[in-house]
Short mmCIF file of C-alpha atoms in Angstrom, two decimals:
data_model
loop_
_atom_site.label_atom_id
_atom_site.label_comp_id
_atom_site.label_asym_id
_atom_site.label_seq_id
_atom_site.Cartn_x
_atom_site.Cartn_y
_atom_site.Cartn_z
CA MET G 983 14.26 24.45 -35.96
CA LYS G 984 17.23 22.11 -36.21
CA ASP G 985 19.27 24.37 -33.92
CA THR G 986 16.41 24.50 -31.39
CA VAL G 987 16.19 20.71 -31.30
CA SER G 988 19.96 20.48 -30.84
CA VAL G 989 19.84 22.92 -27.93
CA LEU G 990 16.96 21.04 -26.32
CA CYS G 991 18.86 17.76 -26.71
CA LEU G 992 21.96 19.34 -25.16
CA VAL G 993 19.94 20.67 -22.22
CA LEU G 994 18.35 17.27 -21.72
CA LEU G 995 21.76 15.56 -21.86
CA VAL G 996 23.20 17.97 -19.30
CA SER G 997 20.21 17.38 -17.03
CA VAL G 998 20.63 13.63 -17.28
CA LEU G 999 24.34 13.93 -16.48
CA GLU G 1000 23.62 16.17 -13.51
CA VAL G 1001 21.21 13.58 -12.15
CA ALA G 1002 23.74 10.84 -12.78
CA VAL G 1003 26.54 12.57 -10.87
CA ALA G 1004 24.38 14.03 -8.10
CA LYS G 1005 25.22 12.60 -4.72
CA PRO G 1006 22.49 10.59 -3.03
CA ASN G 1007 20.63 12.59 -0.41
CA SER G 1008 20.71 11.06 3.06
CA ALA G 1009 17.82 13.30 4.18
CA THR G 1010 15.47 11.84 1.56
CA PHE G 1011 16.68 8.36 2.45
CA ILE G 1012 15.86 8.88 6.13
CA LYS G 1013 12.48 10.43 5.31
CA CYS G 1014 11.77 7.38 3.17
CA LEU G 1015 12.60 5.12 6.14
CA HIS G 1016 10.06 6.91 8.32
CA ASP G 1017 7.45 6.86 5.58
CA ARG G 1018 7.81 3.12 5.05
CA THR G 1019 7.76 1.99 8.68
CA SER G 1020 4.96 1.89 11.22
CA PRO G 1021 4.81 3.78 14.54
CA LYS G 1022 4.18 0.36 16.08
CA ASN G 1023 7.77 -0.50 15.18
CA PRO G 1024 9.45 2.92 15.19
CA ILE G 1025 12.71 3.23 13.32
CA THR G 1026 13.87 6.56 14.75
CA ASP G 1027 16.17 5.06 17.38
CA ALA G 1028 17.58 2.60 14.84
CA ILE G 1029 19.07 5.30 12.60
CA PHE G 1030 22.57 6.66 13.20
CA THR G 1031 24.00 9.47 11.07
CA PRO G 1032 27.21 11.54 11.07
CA ASP G 1033 25.19 14.46 12.48
CA ASN G 1034 25.55 12.82 15.90
CA THR G 1035 29.21 11.92 15.85
CA SER G 1036 29.46 10.00 19.13
CA THR G 1037 26.54 7.62 18.58
CA PHE G 1038 27.40 7.23 14.90
CA LEU G 1039 30.99 6.24 15.61
CA SER G 1040 29.96 4.02 18.50
CA SER G 1041 27.57 2.13 16.23
CA TYR G 1042 30.20 1.79 13.52
CA PHE G 1043 32.96 0.59 15.84
CA SER G 1044 30.78 -1.87 17.77
CA TYR G 1045 30.98 -4.46 15.00
CA THR G 1046 34.20 -3.47 13.25
CA LYS G 1047 36.65 -6.33 13.70
CA ASN G 1048 39.53 -5.31 11.40
CA LYS G 1049 41.49 -2.20 12.43
CA ARG G 1050 42.58 -1.74 8.82
CA TYR G 1051 39.06 -0.38 8.32
CA SER G 1052 38.43 1.13 11.73
CA SER G 1053 37.39 4.61 10.55
CA PRO G 1054 34.19 5.26 8.58
CA ASN G 1055 34.81 7.31 5.45
CA GLN G 1056 32.72 10.20 4.17
CA ASN G 1057 30.75 7.90 1.89
CA LEU G 1058 28.92 6.34 4.83
CA LEU G 1059 25.64 8.23 5.01
CA ALA G 1060 23.89 6.31 7.77
CA ILE G 1061 23.78 3.14 9.80
CA VAL G 1062 20.43 1.43 10.31
CA VAL G 1063 20.51 -0.98 13.24
CA ALA G 1064 17.37 -2.93 12.41
CA GLU G 1065 15.13 -4.05 15.26
CA HIS G 1066 12.23 -5.36 13.15
CA VAL G 1067 11.82 -6.97 9.75
CA SER G 1068 10.06 -3.81 8.52
CA HIS G 1069 13.27 -1.88 9.19
CA VAL G 1070 15.14 -4.26 6.90
CA GLN G 1071 12.51 -3.99 4.17
CA ALA G 1072 12.43 -0.20 4.38
CA THR G 1073 16.21 0.10 4.28
CA VAL G 1074 16.43 -2.00 1.12
CA VAL G 1075 13.68 -0.11 -0.70
CA CYS G 1076 14.80 3.35 0.41
CA ALA G 1077 18.45 2.71 -0.45
CA LYS G 1078 17.47 1.44 -3.89
CA THR G 1079 15.07 4.30 -4.71
CA ASN G 1080 17.60 6.90 -3.57
CA GLY G 1081 20.52 5.43 -5.48
CA ILE G 1082 22.45 4.52 -2.32
CA GLN G 1083 24.53 1.39 -2.06
CA LEU G 1084 23.67 -1.04 0.74
CA ARG G 1085 26.10 -3.08 2.84
CA THR G 1086 24.69 -5.62 5.31
CA ARG G 1087 26.58 -6.49 8.49
CA SER G 1088 25.72 -9.32 10.87
CA GLY G 1089 28.72 -10.07 13.08
CA GLY G 1090 31.32 -7.83 11.46
CA HIS G 1091 33.72 -10.67 10.68
CA ASP G 1092 33.98 -10.02 6.94
CA LEU G 1093 37.76 -10.40 6.60
CA GLU G 1094 38.01 -7.56 4.06
CA ALA G 1095 35.27 -5.47 5.73
CA LEU G 1096 33.09 -5.47 2.60
CA SER G 1097 30.05 -5.54 4.89
CA TYR G 1098 30.84 -2.08 6.23
CA ILE G 1099 33.05 -0.15 3.78
CA SER G 1100 32.56 1.26 0.28
CA SER G 1101 34.10 3.93 -1.94
CA VAL G 1102 30.68 5.16 -3.11
CA PRO G 1103 27.84 6.64 -1.00
CA PHE G 1104 26.32 3.84 1.06
CA VAL G 1105 24.45 2.85 4.20
CA ILE G 1106 25.12 -0.02 6.57
CA LEU G 1107 22.22 -2.28 7.48
CA ASP G 1108 23.35 -3.69 10.82
CA MET G 1109 21.55 -6.88 11.81
CA HIS G 1110 23.01 -7.50 15.27
CA ASN G 1111 19.76 -6.75 17.13
CA LEU G 1112 17.88 -9.35 15.10
CA ARG G 1113 19.23 -12.27 17.10
CA SER G 1114 16.33 -14.47 18.21
CA ILE G 1115 16.84 -18.25 18.32
CA THR G 1116 14.08 -20.84 18.65
CA ILE G 1117 14.95 -24.48 19.30
CA ASP G 1118 12.51 -27.32 18.53
CA VAL G 1119 14.06 -30.34 20.23
CA SER G 1120 11.36 -32.81 19.18
CA ARG G 1121 11.90 -32.00 15.50
CA LYS G 1122 15.65 -31.39 15.89
CA LYS G 1123 15.32 -28.00 14.22
CA ALA G 1124 15.97 -24.35 15.01
CA TRP G 1125 15.25 -20.89 13.61
CA VAL G 1126 18.24 -18.56 13.92
CA GLN G 1127 18.13 -14.88 13.02
CA ALA G 1128 21.05 -13.44 11.05
CA GLY G 1129 22.31 -11.23 13.89
CA ALA G 1130 22.67 -14.09 16.36
CA THR G 1131 26.22 -15.26 17.02
CA LEU G 1132 27.38 -18.85 16.96
CA GLY G 1133 28.04 -18.59 20.69
CA GLU G 1134 24.43 -17.61 21.32
CA LEU G 1135 23.22 -20.49 19.16
CA TYR G 1136 25.43 -22.99 20.99
CA VAL G 1137 24.20 -21.82 24.41
CA LYS G 1138 20.57 -22.14 23.27
CA ILE G 1139 21.18 -25.66 21.98
CA LYS G 1140 22.92 -26.60 25.24
CA ASP G 1141 19.99 -25.31 27.28
CA ALA G 1142 17.59 -27.43 25.23
CA SER G 1143 19.45 -30.73 24.78
CA LYS G 1144 22.55 -32.66 25.78
CA THR G 1145 22.73 -34.63 22.55
CA LEU G 1146 22.03 -32.06 19.81
CA ALA G 1147 24.55 -29.81 18.07
CA PHE G 1148 25.04 -27.73 14.92
CA PRO G 1149 28.03 -28.20 12.59
CA ALA G 1150 29.37 -24.64 12.43
CA GLY G 1151 32.51 -22.71 13.32
CA VAL G 1152 34.55 -22.48 16.49
CA CYS G 1153 34.64 -18.67 16.76
CA PRO G 1154 31.69 -17.79 19.04
CA THR G 1155 31.36 -14.14 17.97
CA VAL G 1156 30.76 -14.85 14.27
CA GLY G 1157 27.31 -13.79 13.02
CA ALA G 1158 24.97 -16.49 11.74
CA GLY G 1159 23.90 -14.48 8.70
CA GLY G 1160 27.23 -14.41 6.89
CA HIS G 1161 28.77 -17.54 8.38
CA ILE G 1162 25.99 -19.84 7.24
CA SER G 1163 25.42 -18.23 3.83
CA GLY G 1164 29.11 -18.57 2.87
CA GLY G 1165 29.33 -22.25 3.78
CA GLY G 1166 30.75 -21.98 7.30
CA TYR G 1167 32.40 -25.09 8.72
CA GLY G 1168 33.70 -26.44 12.00
CA ASN G 1169 35.01 -29.54 13.72
CA LEU G 1170 31.97 -31.65 12.77
CA ILE G 1171 32.71 -31.21 9.05
CA ARG G 1172 33.88 -34.80 8.47
CA LYS G 1173 30.82 -36.24 10.22
CA TYR G 1174 28.08 -33.84 9.14
CA GLY G 1175 29.44 -31.53 6.46
CA ILE G 1176 29.05 -27.76 6.68
CA THR G 1177 26.37 -25.28 7.71
CA VAL G 1178 24.56 -25.07 4.38
CA ASP G 1179 24.09 -28.83 4.29
CA HIS G 1180 21.65 -28.43 7.19
CA VAL G 1181 19.64 -25.37 6.10
CA VAL G 1182 16.06 -26.34 5.32
CA ASP G 1183 14.42 -22.92 5.03
CA ALA G 1184 15.28 -19.23 5.16
CA LEU G 1185 13.69 -15.81 5.35
CA LEU G 1186 15.13 -13.27 2.92
CA VAL G 1187 14.27 -9.70 1.98
CA ASP G 1188 14.65 -9.32 -1.77
CA VAL G 1189 15.53 -6.33 -3.92
CA ASN G 1190 11.90 -5.16 -3.89
CA GLY G 1191 11.63 -5.32 -0.11
CA LYS G 1192 9.53 -8.48 -0.14
CA LEU G 1193 9.95 -11.05 2.62
CA LEU G 1194 10.41 -14.48 1.07
CA ASN G 1195 10.76 -17.98 2.45
CA ARG G 1196 11.94 -21.10 0.65
CA ALA G 1197 8.59 -21.73 -0.97
CA THR G 1198 8.12 -18.16 -2.23
CA MET G 1199 11.73 -17.50 -3.25
CA GLY G 1200 12.04 -20.71 -5.27
CA GLU G 1201 14.66 -23.44 -5.27
CA ASP G 1202 17.17 -21.55 -7.44
CA LEU G 1203 17.53 -18.68 -5.01
CA PHE G 1204 17.43 -21.04 -2.02
CA TRP G 1205 20.28 -22.99 -3.61
CA ALA G 1206 22.31 -19.83 -4.26
CA ILE G 1207 22.20 -18.43 -0.72
CA ARG G 1208 23.49 -21.74 0.66
CA GLY G 1209 27.17 -21.24 -0.03
CA GLY G 1210 27.05 -18.37 -2.51
CA GLY G 1211 26.76 -15.72 0.18
CA GLY G 1212 23.55 -13.84 0.86
CA ALA G 1213 24.83 -10.33 0.10
CA SER G 1214 24.61 -10.73 -3.69
CA PHE G 1215 20.96 -11.74 -3.59
CA GLY G 1216 19.21 -9.96 -0.74
CA VAL G 1217 19.27 -9.63 3.02
CA ILE G 1218 19.15 -12.85 5.03
CA LEU G 1219 16.78 -12.40 7.96
CA SER G 1220 16.91 -15.90 9.44
CA TRP G 1221 17.76 -19.53 8.81
CA LYS G 1222 15.87 -22.72 9.64
CA ILE G 1223 18.42 -25.41 10.37
CA ASN G 1224 18.53 -29.11 11.15
CA LEU G 1225 20.33 -29.97 14.37
CA VAL G 1226 22.50 -33.10 14.48
CA GLU G 1227 22.93 -35.91 17.01
CA VAL G 1228 26.11 -36.12 19.07
CA PRO G 1229 27.07 -38.42 21.96
CA LYS G 1230 26.80 -37.16 25.53
CA ILE G 1231 30.54 -37.60 25.98
CA MET G 1232 33.15 -36.59 23.39
CA THR G 1233 36.94 -36.32 23.52
CA VAL G 1234 39.25 -33.45 22.61
CA PHE G 1235 42.99 -32.92 22.78
CA ARG G 1236 45.60 -30.28 22.03
CA VAL G 1237 49.19 -31.43 21.38
CA ASN G 1238 52.15 -29.26 20.30
CA LYS G 1239 55.09 -30.42 18.25
CA THR G 1240 57.89 -27.94 17.59
CA LEU G 1241 60.39 -28.31 14.76
CA GLU G 1242 62.90 -29.55 17.29
CA GLN G 1243 60.41 -32.24 18.37
CA GLY G 1244 59.90 -33.42 14.80
CA GLY G 1245 56.88 -31.21 14.07
CA THR G 1246 57.45 -31.27 10.29
CA ASP G 1247 57.59 -35.08 10.21
CA VAL G 1248 54.41 -35.40 12.27
CA LEU G 1249 52.63 -32.86 10.06
CA TYR G 1250 53.68 -34.74 6.94
CA LYS G 1251 52.28 -37.98 8.34
CA TRP G 1252 49.11 -36.20 9.52
CA GLN G 1253 48.22 -35.17 5.98
CA LEU G 1254 48.62 -38.76 4.77
CA VAL G 1255 46.23 -40.24 7.33
CA SER G 1256 43.84 -37.50 8.51
CA THR G 1257 41.36 -37.87 5.64
CA LYS G 1258 41.32 -41.66 6.10
CA PHE G 1259 40.32 -41.58 9.76
CA PRO G 1260 36.72 -42.48 10.69
CA GLU G 1261 34.41 -39.52 10.12
CA ASP G 1262 33.92 -39.23 13.90
CA LEU G 1263 37.45 -37.82 14.17
CA PHE G 1264 38.56 -34.34 13.11
CA ILE G 1265 42.16 -33.17 13.58
CA ARG G 1266 43.25 -29.64 12.80
CA ALA G 1267 46.97 -28.93 12.29
CA TRP G 1268 48.00 -25.39 13.12
CA PRO G 1269 51.64 -24.45 12.38
CA GLN G 1270 52.56 -21.10 13.94
CA VAL G 1271 55.64 -19.09 14.81
CA VAL G 1272 56.39 -19.14 18.56
CA ASN G 1273 59.25 -18.25 20.86
CA GLY G 1274 61.89 -20.94 21.24
CA THR G 1275 63.43 -22.27 24.42
CA LYS G 1276 66.34 -19.81 24.26
CA ARG G 1277 66.04 -16.04 24.58
CA GLY G 1278 65.50 -14.40 21.19
CA GLU G 1279 65.01 -17.74 19.46
CA ARG G 1280 61.93 -18.52 17.35
CA THR G 1281 60.58 -21.80 16.07
CA ILE G 1282 57.49 -23.32 14.47
CA ALA G 1283 55.05 -25.16 16.72
CA VAL G 1284 52.52 -27.37 14.97
CA VAL G 1285 49.50 -27.46 17.26
CA PHE G 1286 47.22 -30.44 16.70
CA TYR G 1287 43.63 -29.88 17.85
CA ALA G 1288 41.28 -32.84 17.72
CA GLN G 1289 37.66 -33.69 18.36
CA PHE G 1290 36.33 -37.23 18.53
CA LEU G 1291 32.70 -38.29 18.85
CA GLY G 1292 33.49 -40.97 21.39
CA ARG G 1293 35.53 -41.90 24.45
CA ALA G 1294 39.22 -41.30 25.03
CA ASP G 1295 40.28 -44.95 25.10
CA LYS G 1296 38.94 -45.54 21.60
CA LEU G 1297 40.60 -42.35 20.35
CA MET G 1298 43.92 -43.39 21.91
CA ALA G 1299 43.82 -46.75 20.14
CA LEU G 1300 43.02 -45.07 16.83
CA LEU G 1301 45.85 -42.53 17.07
CA ASN G 1302 48.46 -44.93 18.40
CA LYS G 1303 47.81 -47.22 15.45
CA ASN G 1304 47.60 -44.63 12.66
CA LEU G 1305 49.59 -41.62 13.91
CA PRO G 1306 51.99 -42.87 16.60
CA GLU G 1307 54.40 -40.06 15.67
CA LEU G 1308 52.11 -37.65 17.52
CA GLY G 1309 52.94 -39.38 20.81
CA LEU G 1310 49.43 -38.90 22.20
CA LYS G 1311 49.12 -39.63 25.92
CA ARG G 1312 45.99 -40.35 27.93
CA GLU G 1313 46.48 -37.18 29.97
CA ASP G 1314 46.32 -35.17 26.73
CA CYS G 1315 42.73 -36.34 26.20
CA HIS G 1316 39.77 -34.63 27.84
CA GLU G 1317 36.27 -36.11 27.87
CA MET G 1318 33.42 -33.61 27.90
CA SER G 1319 30.02 -32.70 26.46
CA TRP G 1320 29.60 -31.19 23.01
CA PHE G 1321 28.91 -27.77 24.51
CA GLU G 1322 32.05 -27.97 26.64
CA THR G 1323 34.02 -28.66 23.45
CA THR G 1324 32.83 -25.30 22.08
CA LEU G 1325 34.53 -23.61 25.04
CA PHE G 1326 37.65 -25.72 24.52
CA TRP G 1327 37.92 -24.77 20.85
CA ALA G 1328 37.42 -21.10 21.73
CA ASP G 1329 40.45 -21.43 24.07
CA TYR G 1330 38.56 -20.90 27.30
CA PRO G 1331 39.94 -22.74 30.36
CA GLU G 1332 38.06 -25.63 31.91
CA GLY G 1333 35.28 -24.42 34.19
CA THR G 1334 34.54 -21.24 32.22
CA PRO G 1335 30.81 -20.43 32.59
CA PRO G 1336 28.66 -20.88 29.45
CA SER G 1337 27.64 -17.21 29.57
CA VAL G 1338 31.05 -16.24 28.16
CA LEU G 1339 29.78 -17.33 24.73
CA LEU G 1340 27.05 -14.68 24.95
CA GLU G 1341 29.59 -11.88 25.13
CA ARG G 1342 30.18 -9.63 22.13
CA PRO G 1343 33.59 -8.08 22.70
CA THR G 1344 34.68 -5.08 20.63
CA ASN G 1345 38.40 -5.58 20.32
CA PRO G 1346 39.41 -4.98 16.69
CA ILE G 1347 42.90 -5.95 15.57
CA PHE G 1348 45.01 -5.51 12.46
CA PHE G 1349 44.82 -8.77 10.50
CA LYS G 1350 44.91 -10.34 7.07
CA SER G 1351 43.86 -13.83 5.95
CA LYS G 1352 44.08 -15.87 2.76
CA SER G 1353 43.01 -19.42 1.90
CA ASP G 1354 43.90 -22.48 -0.16
CA TYR G 1355 42.74 -26.03 -0.78
CA VAL G 1356 45.29 -28.88 -0.81
CA LYS G 1357 44.63 -31.94 -2.95
CA LYS G 1358 47.93 -33.85 -2.70
CA PRO G 1359 50.50 -34.18 0.09
CA ILE G 1360 52.86 -31.26 0.59
CA PRO G 1361 56.46 -32.56 0.59
CA LYS G 1362 58.62 -31.91 3.63
CA GLU G 1363 60.80 -29.51 1.65
CA GLY G 1364 57.65 -27.59 0.83
CA PHE G 1365 56.85 -27.19 4.51
CA GLU G 1366 60.44 -26.08 5.15
CA LYS G 1367 60.10 -23.34 2.52
CA LEU G 1368 56.89 -22.18 4.19
CA TRP G 1369 58.55 -22.11 7.61
CA LYS G 1370 61.41 -20.02 6.21
CA LYS G 1371 58.99 -17.40 4.92
CA MET G 1372 56.94 -17.43 8.14
CA PHE G 1373 60.06 -16.57 10.13
CA GLU G 1374 60.26 -13.27 8.21
CA PHE G 1375 57.09 -12.03 9.90
CA LYS G 1376 57.69 -9.71 12.83
CA HIS G 1377 54.41 -10.58 14.56
CA THR G 1378 51.97 -13.48 14.81
CA VAL G 1379 51.55 -15.66 11.72
CA TRP G 1380 50.03 -19.10 11.29
CA MET G 1381 48.65 -21.62 8.82
CA GLN G 1382 45.51 -23.38 9.96
CA MET G 1383 44.98 -26.72 8.19
CA ASN G 1384 41.50 -28.24 8.45
CA THR G 1385 41.15 -31.81 7.33
CA TYR G 1386 38.49 -32.96 4.87
CA GLY G 1387 37.31 -36.41 3.83
CA GLY G 1388 34.48 -38.22 5.56
CA VAL G 1389 31.01 -37.11 4.51
CA MET G 1390 32.49 -34.22 2.51
CA ASP G 1391 33.58 -36.78 -0.09
CA THR G 1392 29.99 -37.94 -0.55
CA ILE G 1393 28.21 -34.61 -1.17
CA PRO G 1394 28.12 -33.47 -4.82
CA ALA G 1395 29.90 -30.19 -5.62
CA ASN G 1396 26.65 -28.72 -6.98
CA ALA G 1397 24.37 -29.87 -4.14
CA THR G 1398 24.68 -26.35 -2.76
CA ALA G 1399 26.54 -23.30 -4.06
CA TYR G 1400 29.55 -24.30 -1.92
CA PRO G 1401 31.65 -26.46 -4.30
CA HIS G 1402 34.80 -27.56 -2.43
CA ARG G 1403 33.99 -31.16 -1.62
CA LYS G 1404 35.53 -34.44 -2.81
CA GLY G 1405 39.22 -34.46 -3.67
CA ASN G 1406 40.37 -32.03 -1.00
CA MET G 1407 42.74 -33.23 1.68
CA PHE G 1408 42.50 -30.07 3.74
CA LYS G 1409 41.75 -26.37 3.63
CA VAL G 1410 44.39 -23.82 4.67
CA GLN G 1411 43.81 -20.46 6.28
CA TYR G 1412 46.86 -18.21 6.37
CA SER G 1413 46.55 -15.46 8.97
CA THR G 1414 48.67 -12.76 10.50
CA THR G 1415 48.06 -10.00 13.02
CA TRP G 1416 50.09 -6.91 13.81
CA LEU G 1417 50.05 -4.00 16.23
CA ASP G 1418 50.43 -0.73 14.37
CA ALA G 1419 49.17 0.80 11.13
CA SER G 1420 52.74 1.65 10.13
CA GLU G 1421 53.40 -2.09 9.75
CA THR G 1422 50.46 -2.76 7.45
CA GLU G 1423 52.08 -2.56 4.01
CA THR G 1424 55.10 -4.63 5.01
CA THR G 1425 52.94 -7.31 6.59
CA LEU G 1426 50.52 -7.48 3.65
CA SER G 1427 53.49 -7.86 1.31
CA LEU G 1428 54.82 -10.75 3.41
CA MET G 1429 51.39 -12.43 3.28
CA ARG G 1430 51.40 -12.26 -0.50
CA GLU G 1431 54.91 -13.75 -0.53
CA LEU G 1432 53.85 -16.59 1.78
CA TYR G 1433 50.93 -17.25 -0.55
CA GLU G 1434 53.34 -17.40 -3.50
CA VAL G 1435 55.60 -19.88 -1.70
CA ALA G 1436 52.58 -22.17 -1.20
CA GLU G 1437 51.49 -22.03 -4.85
CA PRO G 1438 53.22 -25.22 -6.08
CA TYR G 1439 51.58 -27.30 -3.35
CA VAL G 1440 47.92 -26.27 -3.57
CA SER G 1441 45.00 -26.45 -6.02
CA SER G 1442 45.46 -24.88 -9.44
CA ASN G 1443 43.48 -23.89 -12.54
CA PRO G 1444 41.84 -22.34 -10.66
CA ARG G 1445 43.64 -21.83 -7.38
CA GLU G 1446 40.61 -22.32 -5.16
CA ALA G 1447 39.65 -20.04 -2.27
CA PHE G 1448 37.08 -20.11 0.52
CA PHE G 1449 34.43 -17.41 0.23
CA ASN G 1450 34.13 -16.90 3.99
CA TYR G 1451 37.87 -16.19 4.11
CA ARG G 1452 37.37 -13.15 1.96
CA ASP G 1453 40.55 -12.12 0.12
CA ILE G 1454 40.56 -9.03 -2.06
CA ASP G 1455 43.94 -10.02 -3.56
CA ILE G 1456 42.41 -12.76 -5.72
CA GLY G 1457 40.36 -10.27 -7.72
CA SER G 1458 37.89 -7.46 -7.09
CA ASN G 1459 35.77 -4.78 -8.69
CA PRO G 1460 35.33 -1.12 -7.77
CA SER G 1461 32.61 -0.49 -5.18
CA GLY G 1462 30.13 0.98 -7.63
CA GLU G 1463 30.38 -1.35 -10.60
CA THR G 1464 30.77 -5.03 -11.42
CA ASP G 1465 32.87 -6.02 -14.40
CA VAL G 1466 31.84 -9.53 -15.40
CA ASP G 1467 35.28 -10.62 -16.57
CA GLU G 1468 36.84 -9.54 -13.28
CA ALA G 1469 34.01 -11.18 -11.35
CA LYS G 1470 34.71 -14.44 -13.15
CA ILE G 1471 38.30 -14.36 -11.84
CA TYR G 1472 37.42 -14.27 -8.16
CA GLY G 1473 34.08 -16.01 -8.65
CA THR G 1474 35.65 -19.08 -10.26
CA LYS G 1475 38.10 -19.40 -7.35
CA TYR G 1476 35.32 -19.17 -4.79
CA PHE G 1477 32.58 -21.13 -6.57
CA LEU G 1478 34.24 -23.21 -9.33
CA GLY G 1479 31.63 -24.67 -11.71
CA ASN G 1480 28.76 -23.28 -9.64
CA LEU G 1481 29.54 -19.68 -10.68
CA LYS G 1482 27.54 -19.92 -13.93
CA ARG G 1483 24.36 -20.92 -12.11
CA LEU G 1484 24.95 -18.27 -9.45
CA MET G 1485 25.18 -15.58 -12.14
CA GLN G 1486 21.97 -16.84 -13.73
CA VAL G 1487 20.16 -16.74 -10.37
CA LYS G 1488 21.48 -13.24 -9.80
CA ALA G 1489 20.14 -12.14 -13.21
CA LYS G 1490 16.72 -13.55 -12.36
CA TYR G 1491 16.32 -12.05 -8.89
CA ASP G 1492 18.46 -8.88 -8.98
CA PRO G 1493 18.85 -8.03 -12.69
CA GLU G 1494 19.84 -4.40 -12.03
CA ASN G 1495 22.61 -5.51 -9.67
CA PHE G 1496 21.49 -3.47 -6.65
CA PHE G 1497 23.07 -5.88 -4.18
CA LYS G 1498 26.75 -5.54 -5.02
CA ASN G 1499 30.16 -5.16 -3.47
CA GLU G 1500 33.76 -5.56 -4.58
CA GLN G 1501 33.41 -9.34 -4.80
CA SER G 1502 29.72 -9.82 -5.52
CA ILE G 1503 28.21 -12.07 -8.17
CA PRO G 1504 27.18 -10.27 -11.39
CA PRO G 1505 23.85 -10.80 -13.15
CA VAL G 1506 24.52 -12.72 -16.37
CA ARG G 1507 22.05 -14.56 -18.54
CA PHE G 1508 23.29 -17.48 -20.62
CA MET G 1509 21.53 -18.56 -23.80
#
């Protein structure tokens, strides 16, 4: 009898192990999709599988921005390009019940491609067709679906009002779903804060496929998705946002200062005064390697981009008094509407038609980005060390420095899940691009070295990082599991003291950790 029981236990154990290691079946997943959607909103044309190579690859490539991840691996079972909320709900439920990992992609700008790659069997839920935008001018509000781009949102706002805007990023092809949920920012940051400071409601599909709004999801989850990223908690369907008032006429300028023109000295002075300017003024400093005046020569050009919520004469007086080293001239200043500034910041020439912001180009490049927060002035010798390392790059490399202060100093770090508020002088984005896959390892190594050179001059304990500038170097987990200790490493850098609450929210709403990726938030309950 004892032997019989042992054999039965062994058979049962083997069966359990076989189930555990069995690969998820894409056929049952697709059948589940059809079973859970209505013929009124057919899902057939929204499903792309490797069986039809051309359409499958076309769908994958259409929103793949980083050429480091330009080929789908064998773990990608299907792409669902949702056209209705029921498609989103079905994809979540069917992926979960079939043991398939889910990655959600809005605009494809995830800097480490975690929205469309995985080393375990997975499906991509592509949101780009869910892009409706509704503007309510009288209430100064808008509903924006996750698949809409910032460019589309800006055009809609422009068509509705000359004095309303939304404080978000300057890249028009970024998807609203990820940009807003990670705490996206732009040139209105000192006046109005960041995206999540203006979210008043949201629609989210949870782990059970239920469609929730702010009232039904509860304040904990609503807090978490405003800065903590949506991908750890569900699928963001749309955001309700407050629009902000801007003057009819604003002023922008772009001024370059090379090293030979005293660029380092001007940059040093910029960091001393930029956070003290009135909140109507935002100045970005953008050091980058450029060709020098002589053949074969290279130098650093610090490009100063500015936006001022007012007229040029007032801006001139402000700069000449507080940053005369910049040498700003009246002809450098351009007065224009808020919408025209969005074209300026996207580097389109004057007179470019607004419709250009509706375009969704598919031009992936090789790139890598990292981020830092600076809390005290970087000495000139520090900048010189950074320039020396930047000169070692063969291709494009830059450091984009975005000034803080203003209203950011007044918003508590725990008001939303985005914690990087008071005490920061500016945020840095390090970026490089290159041309060929053979250069990838060398370039990535140089980026890590540049990051190391910057270490003495930036935040520490922890060395903070911006979640929307995803960086796998600061810590990550395997695709199929989430080690809490490892998650605390990258999570503390992204979310500081808000990580504990984020983990508690995760434990409440996704206790089995279905929504996960290499840098997701783990479910942890604290006593």
